[in-house]
């Protein structure tokens, strides 16, 4: 136990696994299902992993299958997963003993993007305030629209507004209603869209923008991480919107009898949601094969670092683009916005992308072997699980438990991060005493 506590990566894994088992246990209980019977382990386990990883892939209808108790368990799991396992653990430790171990501080700093260990406790406080503030605003914006949809039913509207507010900010695509009516209603869909977008930016970006705004400073004073995150995020949203408008505009199966405003709205939803939010879109299976592949790429990239999103993260993509640009132009440094990237940042970005790409490839091979689905559908599902996109084309099949466990592992790694998992299962190596001479090799 002491070895786990002293190893930051293993400590994070231990906390996460304990939470998964606890949520699984609660969901298997008869009080959690509307049938009043025990839920099978596979369904409860997969739902627990999906909720804690803030992915949102559901193999049973959330509203029809789970009772309010079961939905409350899922909602709490989403909130804990969104705040971060180590953030939650540090918060409990602060409440009980007022002190946080160094190993906890290291992981919490990495999880929240704190630049210094001394900042961890203050950053946790800011993250909590930011999280609950955004969720409260989303709740208040959602309530009027849901009251209208539910014909004035206050109880259902309050619960659905709370559920959507928490799930949207934490980018978990679970929905408390059976019909998914939000997608056709601007009064409900727009708050969800905005909340999900803010959630993908990441705590460091939100904090930096808040501080600059408080000091009446504009975007020019944002730090490099915030600038790269915002530019890459907006570029991906714009690219996704243009793609969907061009490729799917005349898709009669998708947009049958739809007017222009409806097409624009659905295209905007498709541009924002798949990156990580994953709220159920009933027409998703009807998109073209090209769009499925495009969306797989979008989900693989995901959202911002230290956010509720998954994937390799938008800043990793930005670094790779800058490295490629520098190589093509034969520049020695990767400079952007008047700043030069650290070599270690470049190495880490390449390592993350290569590791995640290999993981997606292996998972796709396994699913191709154990299912009869097409490669496009499997790649879509794998990227959705790893990128915490939350969409499913039915590859996650309760009758084939192997698919559930492959996707559960992807969601697990997607939430914690591949490098965190790698650090946790590897044995720490002592620093090299000898530095060998460099030699050029031919590449490409």
Tab-separated table of C-alpha atoms in Angstrom:
chain	number	residue	atom	x	y	z
A	1	UNK	CA	0.000	0.000	0.000
A	2	UNK	CA	2.878	2.340	0.797
A	3	UNK	CA	4.336	1.712	-2.681
A	4	UNK	CA	1.043	2.795	-4.247
A	5	UNK	CA	0.764	5.899	-2.055
A	6	UNK	CA	4.314	6.994	-2.862
A	7	UNK	CA	3.878	6.506	-6.630
A	8	UNK	CA	1.753	9.330	-8.112
A	9	UNK	CA	0.623	7.394	-11.195
A	10	UNK	CA	-0.378	4.285	-9.259
A	11	UNK	CA	-2.183	6.420	-6.693
A	12	UNK	CA	-4.344	7.932	-9.435
A	13	UNK	CA	-5.135	4.498	-10.867
A	14	UNK	CA	-5.979	3.159	-7.413
A	15	UNK	CA	-8.433	5.977	-6.679
A	16	UNK	CA	-10.083	5.570	-10.074
A	17	UNK	CA	-10.447	1.789	-9.773
A	18	UNK	CA	-11.935	2.076	-6.274
A	19	UNK	CA	-14.493	4.612	-7.527
A	20	UNK	CA	-15.385	2.376	-10.497
A	21	UNK	CA	-15.999	-0.603	-8.206
A	22	UNK	CA	-18.061	1.511	-5.799
A	23	UNK	CA	-20.276	2.959	-8.553
A	24	UNK	CA	-20.609	-0.505	-10.136
A	25	UNK	CA	-21.774	-1.934	-6.806
A	26	UNK	CA	-24.393	0.801	-6.394
A	27	UNK	CA	-25.698	0.331	-9.939
A	28	UNK	CA	-26.085	-3.437	-9.544
A	29	UNK	CA	-28.487	-2.950	-6.616
A	30	UNK	CA	-32.248	-3.439	-7.274
A	31	UNK	CA	-32.952	0.121	-6.105
A	32	UNK	CA	-31.039	1.416	-9.151
A	33	UNK	CA	-33.128	-0.285	-11.866
A	34	UNK	CA	-36.775	0.367	-12.708
A	35	UNK	CA	-37.412	-3.383	-12.906
A	36	UNK	CA	-36.472	-3.713	-9.233
A	37	UNK	CA	-34.044	-6.523	-10.068
A	38	UNK	CA	-30.272	-6.780	-9.804
A	39	UNK	CA	-28.452	-5.335	-12.816
A	40	UNK	CA	-25.887	-7.641	-14.397
A	41	UNK	CA	-22.256	-6.819	-13.652
A	42	UNK	CA	-21.267	-6.071	-17.260
A	43	UNK	CA	-23.956	-3.402	-17.702
A	44	UNK	CA	-23.274	-1.801	-14.311
A	45	UNK	CA	-19.494	-1.878	-14.803
A	46	UNK	CA	-19.599	-0.386	-18.300
A	47	UNK	CA	-21.997	2.358	-17.184
A	48	UNK	CA	-19.775	3.151	-14.181
A	49	UNK	CA	-16.656	3.477	-16.343
A	50	UNK	CA	-18.532	5.554	-18.923
A	51	UNK	CA	-19.854	7.935	-16.243
A	52	UNK	CA	-16.608	8.325	-14.279
A	53	UNK	CA	-14.621	8.855	-17.471
A	54	UNK	CA	-17.255	11.427	-18.565
A	55	UNK	CA	-17.621	9.581	-21.858
A	56	UNK	CA	-21.354	8.961	-22.038
A	57	UNK	CA	-21.601	5.797	-24.135
A	58	UNK	CA	-24.717	4.050	-22.811
A	59	UNK	CA	-25.748	0.470	-23.555
A	60	UNK	CA	-29.149	0.895	-21.868
A	61	UNK	CA	-31.555	3.825	-22.052
A	62	UNK	CA	-30.665	6.011	-19.066
A	63	UNK	CA	-34.201	7.295	-18.491
A	64	UNK	CA	-36.026	4.024	-19.152
A	65	UNK	CA	-33.680	1.633	-17.343
A	66	UNK	CA	-32.366	3.493	-14.290
A	67	UNK	CA	-34.467	4.805	-11.407
A	68	UNK	CA	-33.914	8.288	-10.005
A	69	UNK	CA	-31.514	6.681	-7.526
A	70	UNK	CA	-29.572	5.035	-10.347
A	71	UNK	CA	-29.551	8.280	-12.327
A	72	UNK	CA	-28.330	10.146	-9.228
A	73	UNK	CA	-25.448	7.663	-8.867
A	74	UNK	CA	-24.543	8.248	-12.526
A	75	UNK	CA	-24.788	12.030	-12.075
A	76	UNK	CA	-22.491	12.006	-9.018
A	77	UNK	CA	-20.034	9.787	-10.913
A	78	UNK	CA	-20.044	12.270	-13.805
A	79	UNK	CA	-19.360	15.156	-11.418
A	80	UNK	CA	-16.491	13.305	-9.719
A	81	UNK	CA	-15.041	12.265	-13.067
A	82	UNK	CA	-15.300	15.812	-14.402
A	83	UNK	CA	-13.621	17.386	-11.390
A	84	UNK	CA	-10.903	14.761	-11.623
A	85	UNK	CA	-10.089	11.797	-9.436
A	86	UNK	CA	-7.068	13.423	-7.806
A	87	UNK	CA	-8.857	16.746	-7.367
A	88	UNK	CA	-11.634	14.966	-5.489
A	89	UNK	CA	-9.139	12.973	-3.404
A	90	UNK	CA	-7.179	16.137	-2.576
A	91	UNK	CA	-10.399	17.930	-1.632
A	92	UNK	CA	-11.317	15.136	0.811
A	93	UNK	CA	-7.794	15.184	2.255
A	94	UNK	CA	-7.917	18.968	2.680
A	95	UNK	CA	-11.282	18.698	4.434
A	96	UNK	CA	-10.062	16.047	6.878
A	97	UNK	CA	-6.418	16.918	7.579
A	98	UNK	CA	-5.896	20.324	5.886
A	99	UNK	CA	-2.750	18.890	4.250
A	100	UNK	CA	-2.116	17.237	0.905
A	101	UNK	CA	0.663	14.718	0.273
A	102	UNK	CA	3.314	15.681	-2.275
A	103	UNK	CA	2.345	12.710	-4.481
A	104	UNK	CA	-1.258	13.924	-4.498
A	105	UNK	CA	-0.126	17.464	-5.295
A	106	UNK	CA	1.917	16.236	-8.260
A	107	UNK	CA	-1.045	14.440	-9.819
A	108	UNK	CA	-3.544	17.161	-8.996
A	109	UNK	CA	-1.234	19.784	-10.516
A	110	UNK	CA	-0.992	17.703	-13.689
A	111	UNK	CA	-4.750	17.098	-13.737
A	112	UNK	CA	-5.671	20.772	-13.313
A	113	UNK	CA	-2.754	22.308	-15.168
A	114	UNK	CA	-1.268	24.103	-12.155
A	115	UNK	CA	2.242	25.322	-12.952
A	116	UNK	CA	3.501	25.183	-9.354
A	117	UNK	CA	2.819	22.782	-6.475
A	118	UNK	CA	2.228	25.768	-4.198
A	119	UNK	CA	-0.725	26.751	-6.406
A	120	UNK	CA	-2.566	23.424	-6.081
A	121	UNK	CA	-4.846	24.280	-3.158
A	122	UNK	CA	-5.810	27.697	-4.548
A	123	UNK	CA	-6.381	26.204	-8.018
A	124	UNK	CA	-8.661	23.519	-6.528
A	125	UNK	CA	-10.762	26.263	-4.939
A	126	UNK	CA	-10.966	28.176	-8.234
A	127	UNK	CA	-11.869	24.989	-10.141
A	128	UNK	CA	-14.714	24.230	-7.732
A	129	UNK	CA	-16.077	27.776	-7.969
A	130	UNK	CA	-15.756	27.764	-11.773
A	131	UNK	CA	-17.390	24.344	-12.143
A	132	UNK	CA	-20.394	25.047	-9.956
A	133	UNK	CA	-20.807	28.566	-11.380
A	134	UNK	CA	-21.004	27.331	-14.984
A	135	UNK	CA	-23.306	24.480	-13.978
A	136	UNK	CA	-25.583	26.876	-12.067
A	137	UNK	CA	-25.828	29.252	-15.041
A	138	UNK	CA	-26.556	26.303	-17.353
A	139	UNK	CA	-29.223	25.047	-14.927
A	140	UNK	CA	-30.978	28.429	-14.856
A	141	UNK	CA	-30.837	28.738	-18.660
A	142	UNK	CA	-32.207	25.217	-19.164
A	143	UNK	CA	-35.106	25.371	-16.719
A	144	UNK	CA	-37.543	27.589	-18.724
A	145	UNK	CA	-37.158	25.514	-21.880
A	146	UNK	CA	-37.587	22.229	-20.029
A	147	UNK	CA	-40.664	23.556	-18.216
A	148	UNK	CA	-42.171	24.285	-21.632
A	149	UNK	CA	-41.243	20.837	-23.007
A	150	UNK	CA	-42.537	19.052	-19.880
A	151	UNK	CA	-45.812	21.036	-19.918
A	152	UNK	CA	-45.049	22.785	-16.639
A	153	UNK	CA	-44.013	19.688	-14.658
A	154	UNK	CA	-41.688	21.301	-12.101
A	155	UNK	CA	-40.237	18.110	-10.601
A	156	UNK	CA	-39.161	16.562	-13.916
A	157	UNK	CA	-37.918	19.904	-15.229
A	158	UNK	CA	-35.770	20.589	-12.154
A	159	UNK	CA	-34.207	17.131	-12.312
A	160	UNK	CA	-33.572	17.241	-16.064
A	161	UNK	CA	-32.120	20.772	-15.833
A	162	UNK	CA	-29.739	19.655	-13.071
A	163	UNK	CA	-28.753	16.504	-14.944
A	164	UNK	CA	-28.193	18.286	-18.259
A	165	UNK	CA	-26.265	21.129	-16.565
A	166	UNK	CA	-23.806	18.757	-14.885
A	167	UNK	CA	-23.557	16.334	-17.808
A	168	UNK	CA	-23.064	19.047	-20.444
A	169	UNK	CA	-20.303	20.937	-18.622
A	170	UNK	CA	-18.529	17.665	-17.849
A	171	UNK	CA	-19.034	16.521	-21.447
A	172	UNK	CA	-20.771	13.273	-20.492
A	173	UNK	CA	-23.483	12.342	-22.982
A	174	UNK	CA	-25.947	10.713	-20.599
A	175	UNK	CA	-29.481	12.102	-20.918
A	176	UNK	CA	-32.300	11.909	-18.327
A	177	UNK	CA	-35.071	11.923	-20.956
A	178	UNK	CA	-36.040	9.157	-23.333
A	179	UNK	CA	-36.754	11.244	-26.415
A	180	UNK	CA	-33.759	13.562	-26.513
A	181	UNK	CA	-36.091	16.506	-27.169
A	182	UNK	CA	-33.345	19.028	-26.457
A	183	UNK	CA	-31.890	18.642	-29.923
A	184	UNK	CA	-34.946	20.237	-31.566
A	185	UNK	CA	-35.275	23.070	-29.051
A	186	UNK	CA	-33.007	26.114	-29.123
A	187	UNK	CA	-34.021	27.028	-25.564
A	188	UNK	CA	-32.618	23.731	-24.287
A	189	UNK	CA	-30.061	22.842	-26.937
A	190	UNK	CA	-28.174	26.153	-26.920
A	191	UNK	CA	-27.364	26.167	-23.151
A	192	UNK	CA	-26.188	22.550	-23.464
A	193	UNK	CA	-24.057	23.463	-26.472
A	194	UNK	CA	-22.443	26.465	-24.729
A	195	UNK	CA	-21.849	24.561	-21.482
A	196	UNK	CA	-20.269	21.645	-23.348
A	197	UNK	CA	-18.027	24.021	-25.306
A	198	UNK	CA	-16.778	25.716	-22.117
A	199	UNK	CA	-16.128	22.302	-20.572
A	200	UNK	CA	-13.821	21.289	-23.435
A	201	UNK	CA	-11.536	24.306	-22.980
A	202	UNK	CA	-9.915	23.096	-19.756
A	203	UNK	CA	-9.473	24.636	-16.322
A	204	UNK	CA	-6.156	26.418	-17.142
A	205	UNK	CA	-7.766	28.206	-20.099
A	206	UNK	CA	-10.876	29.239	-18.168
A	207	UNK	CA	-8.731	30.468	-15.267
A	208	UNK	CA	-6.378	32.422	-17.546
A	209	UNK	CA	-9.237	34.085	-19.449
A	210	UNK	CA	-10.977	34.946	-16.163
A	211	UNK	CA	-7.833	36.547	-14.719
A	212	UNK	CA	-7.156	38.560	-17.878
A	213	UNK	CA	-10.779	39.710	-18.048
A	214	UNK	CA	-10.701	40.695	-14.376
A	215	UNK	CA	-7.649	42.884	-15.069
A	216	UNK	CA	-9.398	44.319	-18.169
A	217	UNK	CA	-6.793	42.699	-20.424
A	218	UNK	CA	-7.663	41.394	-23.874
A	219	UNK	CA	-6.731	38.166	-25.708
A	220	UNK	CA	-3.242	39.516	-26.433
A	221	UNK	CA	-2.387	38.973	-22.756
A	222	UNK	CA	-3.502	35.344	-22.764
A	223	UNK	CA	-0.700	32.856	-22.182
A	224	UNK	CA	0.534	30.591	-24.984
A	225	UNK	CA	-1.475	27.571	-23.819
A	226	UNK	CA	-4.733	29.542	-23.880
A	227	UNK	CA	-4.001	31.028	-27.312
A	228	UNK	CA	-3.174	27.646	-28.853
A	229	UNK	CA	-6.210	26.012	-27.241
A	230	UNK	CA	-8.622	28.699	-28.438
A	231	UNK	CA	-7.211	28.933	-31.972
A	232	UNK	CA	-7.133	25.151	-32.471
A	233	UNK	CA	-10.560	24.640	-30.890
A	234	UNK	CA	-12.236	27.302	-33.025
A	235	UNK	CA	-10.454	25.988	-36.123
A	236	UNK	CA	-11.752	22.462	-35.478
A	237	UNK	CA	-15.310	23.661	-34.799
A	238	UNK	CA	-15.287	25.767	-37.978
A	239	UNK	CA	-13.808	22.929	-40.029
A	240	UNK	CA	-16.414	20.495	-38.662
A	241	UNK	CA	-19.256	22.928	-39.395
A	242	UNK	CA	-18.098	23.501	-42.980
A	243	UNK	CA	-17.612	19.758	-43.516
A	244	UNK	CA	-21.081	18.903	-42.249
A	245	UNK	CA	-22.742	21.634	-44.316
A	246	UNK	CA	-20.951	20.579	-47.505
A	247	UNK	CA	-21.137	16.789	-47.176
A	248	UNK	CA	-24.477	16.256	-45.412
A	249	UNK	CA	-26.565	19.188	-46.706
A	250	UNK	CA	-28.395	17.069	-49.314
A	251	UNK	CA	-28.572	13.907	-47.190
A	252	UNK	CA	-32.323	13.201	-47.425
A	253	UNK	CA	-32.198	10.476	-44.782
A	254	UNK	CA	-30.608	12.908	-42.365
A	255	UNK	CA	-32.407	16.134	-43.229
A	256	UNK	CA	-35.695	14.909	-44.638
A	257	UNK	CA	-38.190	17.784	-44.873
A	258	UNK	CA	-35.892	20.146	-42.897
A	259	UNK	CA	-35.715	23.893	-43.504
A	260	UNK	CA	-32.474	25.878	-43.763
A	261	UNK	CA	-32.461	27.028	-40.119
A	262	UNK	CA	-32.919	23.426	-38.942
A	263	UNK	CA	-30.047	22.255	-41.146
A	264	UNK	CA	-27.787	25.009	-39.805
A	265	UNK	CA	-28.702	24.177	-36.200
A	266	UNK	CA	-28.087	20.441	-36.599
A	267	UNK	CA	-24.798	21.163	-38.368
A	268	UNK	CA	-23.684	23.384	-35.475
A	269	UNK	CA	-24.588	20.639	-33.002
A	270	UNK	CA	-22.620	18.134	-35.080
A	271	UNK	CA	-19.647	20.519	-35.153
A	272	UNK	CA	-19.471	20.949	-31.357
A	273	UNK	CA	-20.897	17.822	-29.718
A	274	UNK	CA	-18.799	14.972	-31.198
A	275	UNK	CA	-15.498	16.415	-29.945
A	276	UNK	CA	-16.349	15.188	-26.463
A	277	UNK	CA	-19.897	15.970	-25.336
A	278	UNK	CA	-21.577	12.937	-26.883
A	279	UNK	CA	-25.232	13.774	-26.246
A	280	UNK	CA	-27.442	11.380	-28.157
A	281	UNK	CA	-28.182	12.505	-31.702
A	282	UNK	CA	-30.761	10.140	-33.186
A	283	UNK	CA	-29.641	10.831	-36.757
A	284	UNK	CA	-25.983	9.974	-36.121
A	285	UNK	CA	-26.202	6.466	-37.703
A	286	UNK	CA	-27.539	8.056	-40.905
A	287	UNK	CA	-24.480	10.184	-41.723
A	288	UNK	CA	-22.308	9.186	-44.670
A	289	UNK	CA	-19.257	6.944	-44.333
A	290	UNK	CA	-17.030	9.950	-45.081
A	291	UNK	CA	-18.523	11.872	-42.160
A	292	UNK	CA	-18.062	8.901	-39.825
A	293	UNK	CA	-14.356	8.848	-40.693
A	294	UNK	CA	-14.094	12.615	-40.318
A	295	UNK	CA	-15.811	12.517	-36.931
A	296	UNK	CA	-13.490	9.701	-35.839
A	297	UNK	CA	-10.562	12.044	-36.440
A	298	UNK	CA	-12.301	14.851	-34.533
A	299	UNK	CA	-13.001	12.580	-31.541
A	300	UNK	CA	-9.434	11.249	-31.600
A	301	UNK	CA	-8.159	14.821	-31.171
A	302	UNK	CA	-10.721	15.639	-28.451
A	303	UNK	CA	-10.701	18.851	-26.413
A	304	UNK	CA	-8.384	20.948	-24.287
A	305	UNK	CA	-5.763	19.736	-21.829
A	306	UNK	CA	-6.835	19.458	-18.171
A	307	UNK	CA	-10.457	19.535	-19.321
A	308	UNK	CA	-13.336	17.080	-19.142
A	309	UNK	CA	-12.593	16.063	-22.743
A	310	UNK	CA	-10.506	13.144	-23.930
A	311	UNK	CA	-8.390	12.419	-26.996
A	312	UNK	CA	-4.820	13.486	-27.617
A	313	UNK	CA	-6.007	17.083	-26.908
A	314	UNK	CA	-6.042	20.119	-29.177
A	315	UNK	CA	-2.739	21.530	-27.917
A	316	UNK	CA	-1.013	18.264	-28.849
A	317	UNK	CA	-2.382	18.643	-32.377
A	318	UNK	CA	-1.245	22.276	-32.439
A	319	UNK	CA	2.294	21.290	-31.430
A	320	UNK	CA	2.429	18.609	-34.147
A	321	UNK	CA	1.269	21.103	-36.785
A	322	UNK	CA	3.909	23.602	-35.642
A	323	UNK	CA	6.625	20.923	-35.731
A	324	UNK	CA	5.608	19.920	-39.261
A	325	UNK	CA	5.615	23.563	-40.337
A	326	UNK	CA	9.089	24.076	-38.884
A	327	UNK	CA	10.378	20.929	-40.632
A	328	UNK	CA	8.911	21.917	-44.008
A	329	UNK	CA	10.293	25.458	-43.747
A	330	UNK	CA	13.590	24.103	-42.347
A	331	UNK	CA	13.368	26.233	-39.243
A	332	UNK	CA	15.362	25.326	-36.170
A	333	UNK	CA	12.696	26.411	-33.643
A	334	UNK	CA	8.930	25.907	-33.445
A	335	UNK	CA	7.871	29.493	-32.716
A	336	UNK	CA	4.293	30.755	-32.405
A	337	UNK	CA	2.810	33.954	-30.946
A	338	UNK	CA	6.335	35.177	-30.218
A	339	UNK	CA	7.176	32.133	-28.065
A	340	UNK	CA	9.333	29.048	-28.639
A	341	UNK	CA	8.130	25.569	-27.695
A	342	UNK	CA	10.178	23.523	-25.228
A	343	UNK	CA	11.831	20.420	-26.689
A	344	UNK	CA	10.224	18.306	-23.960
A	345	UNK	CA	6.781	19.550	-25.040
A	346	UNK	CA	7.461	18.431	-28.607
A	347	UNK	CA	8.729	15.016	-27.461
A	348	UNK	CA	5.698	14.505	-25.207
A	349	UNK	CA	3.280	15.475	-27.999
A	350	UNK	CA	4.849	12.987	-30.403
A	351	UNK	CA	4.873	10.257	-27.731
A	352	UNK	CA	1.211	10.841	-26.839
A	353	UNK	CA	0.075	10.786	-30.477
A	354	UNK	CA	2.084	7.670	-31.337
A	355	UNK	CA	0.928	5.811	-28.209
A	356	UNK	CA	-2.718	6.736	-28.711
A	357	UNK	CA	-2.587	5.901	-32.412
A	358	UNK	CA	-1.162	2.454	-31.631
A	359	UNK	CA	-3.822	1.916	-28.963
A	360	UNK	CA	-6.659	2.811	-31.355
A	361	UNK	CA	-5.151	0.495	-33.992
A	362	UNK	CA	-4.886	-2.471	-31.595
A	363	UNK	CA	-8.397	-1.932	-30.201
A	364	UNK	CA	-9.798	-1.763	-33.747
A	365	UNK	CA	-8.082	-5.053	-34.650
A	366	UNK	CA	-9.551	-6.760	-31.573
A	367	UNK	CA	-13.079	-5.505	-32.271
A	368	UNK	CA	-12.815	-6.500	-35.944
A	369	UNK	CA	-11.951	-10.004	-34.755
A	370	UNK	CA	-14.775	-10.412	-32.232
A	371	UNK	CA	-17.576	-8.599	-34.128
A	372	UNK	CA	-19.076	-8.578	-37.611
A	373	UNK	CA	-19.127	-4.786	-37.930
A	374	UNK	CA	-17.472	-2.680	-40.635
A	375	UNK	CA	-14.087	-1.055	-40.106
A	376	UNK	CA	-15.660	2.417	-40.337
A	377	UNK	CA	-18.147	1.682	-37.540
A	378	UNK	CA	-15.475	0.121	-35.347
A	379	UNK	CA	-13.029	2.988	-35.853
A	380	UNK	CA	-15.831	5.438	-35.017
A	381	UNK	CA	-16.684	3.564	-31.803
A	382	UNK	CA	-13.046	3.186	-30.746
A	383	UNK	CA	-12.317	6.888	-31.256
A	384	UNK	CA	-15.560	7.755	-29.473
A	385	UNK	CA	-14.512	5.697	-26.436
A	386	UNK	CA	-10.918	6.932	-26.328
A	387	UNK	CA	-11.813	10.550	-27.107
A	388	UNK	CA	-14.732	10.380	-24.632
A	389	UNK	CA	-16.987	11.391	-27.516
A	390	UNK	CA	-19.882	9.386	-26.124
A	391	UNK	CA	-21.439	8.325	-29.425
A	392	UNK	CA	-22.173	4.715	-30.285
A	393	UNK	CA	-23.179	2.940	-33.473
A	394	UNK	CA	-24.046	-0.214	-31.539
A	395	UNK	CA	-20.593	-1.816	-31.491
A	396	UNK	CA	-20.805	-1.758	-27.683
A	397	UNK	CA	-23.023	-4.835	-27.459
A	398	UNK	CA	-24.197	-6.275	-24.089
A	399	UNK	CA	-24.563	-9.687	-25.756
A	400	UNK	CA	-20.845	-9.571	-26.608
A	401	UNK	CA	-19.054	-8.683	-23.323
A	402	UNK	CA	-15.697	-8.510	-25.092
A	403	UNK	CA	-16.742	-5.310	-26.865
A	404	UNK	CA	-17.720	-3.724	-23.543
A	405	UNK	CA	-14.385	-4.422	-21.886
A	406	UNK	CA	-12.300	-3.260	-24.859
A	407	UNK	CA	-14.203	0.033	-24.945
A	408	UNK	CA	-14.106	0.325	-21.132
A	409	UNK	CA	-10.301	0.124	-21.203
A	410	UNK	CA	-10.220	2.829	-23.879
A	411	UNK	CA	-12.477	5.105	-21.803
A	412	UNK	CA	-10.350	4.447	-18.718
A	413	UNK	CA	-7.129	5.375	-20.520
A	414	UNK	CA	-8.810	8.266	-22.333
A	415	UNK	CA	-9.811	9.877	-19.033
A	416	UNK	CA	-6.588	9.338	-17.091
A	417	UNK	CA	-4.334	9.889	-20.085
A	418	UNK	CA	-2.084	7.291	-21.754
A	419	UNK	CA	1.105	8.661	-20.207
A	420	UNK	CA	-0.359	8.542	-16.674
A	421	UNK	CA	-1.297	4.892	-17.175
A	422	UNK	CA	2.127	4.143	-18.673
A	423	UNK	CA	3.891	5.775	-15.716
A	424	UNK	CA	1.711	3.816	-13.289
A	425	UNK	CA	2.469	0.363	-14.705
A	426	UNK	CA	6.153	0.989	-15.430
A	427	UNK	CA	9.025	0.712	-13.000
A	428	UNK	CA	10.811	4.020	-12.300
A	429	UNK	CA	14.303	4.062	-13.782
A	430	UNK	CA	17.296	5.831	-12.188
A	431	UNK	CA	18.764	8.790	-14.116
A	432	UNK	CA	21.324	7.820	-16.740
A	433	UNK	CA	24.860	8.425	-15.516
A	434	UNK	CA	26.227	8.517	-19.058
A	435	UNK	CA	25.063	10.689	-21.946
A	436	UNK	CA	25.984	9.094	-25.258
A	437	UNK	CA	27.159	11.042	-28.320
A	438	UNK	CA	24.552	11.933	-30.953
A	439	UNK	CA	24.632	10.680	-34.526
A	440	UNK	CA	22.409	11.553	-37.475
A	441	UNK	CA	20.317	8.899	-39.250
A	442	UNK	CA	18.283	9.053	-42.448
A	443	UNK	CA	14.514	9.314	-41.892
A	444	UNK	CA	11.532	9.703	-44.217
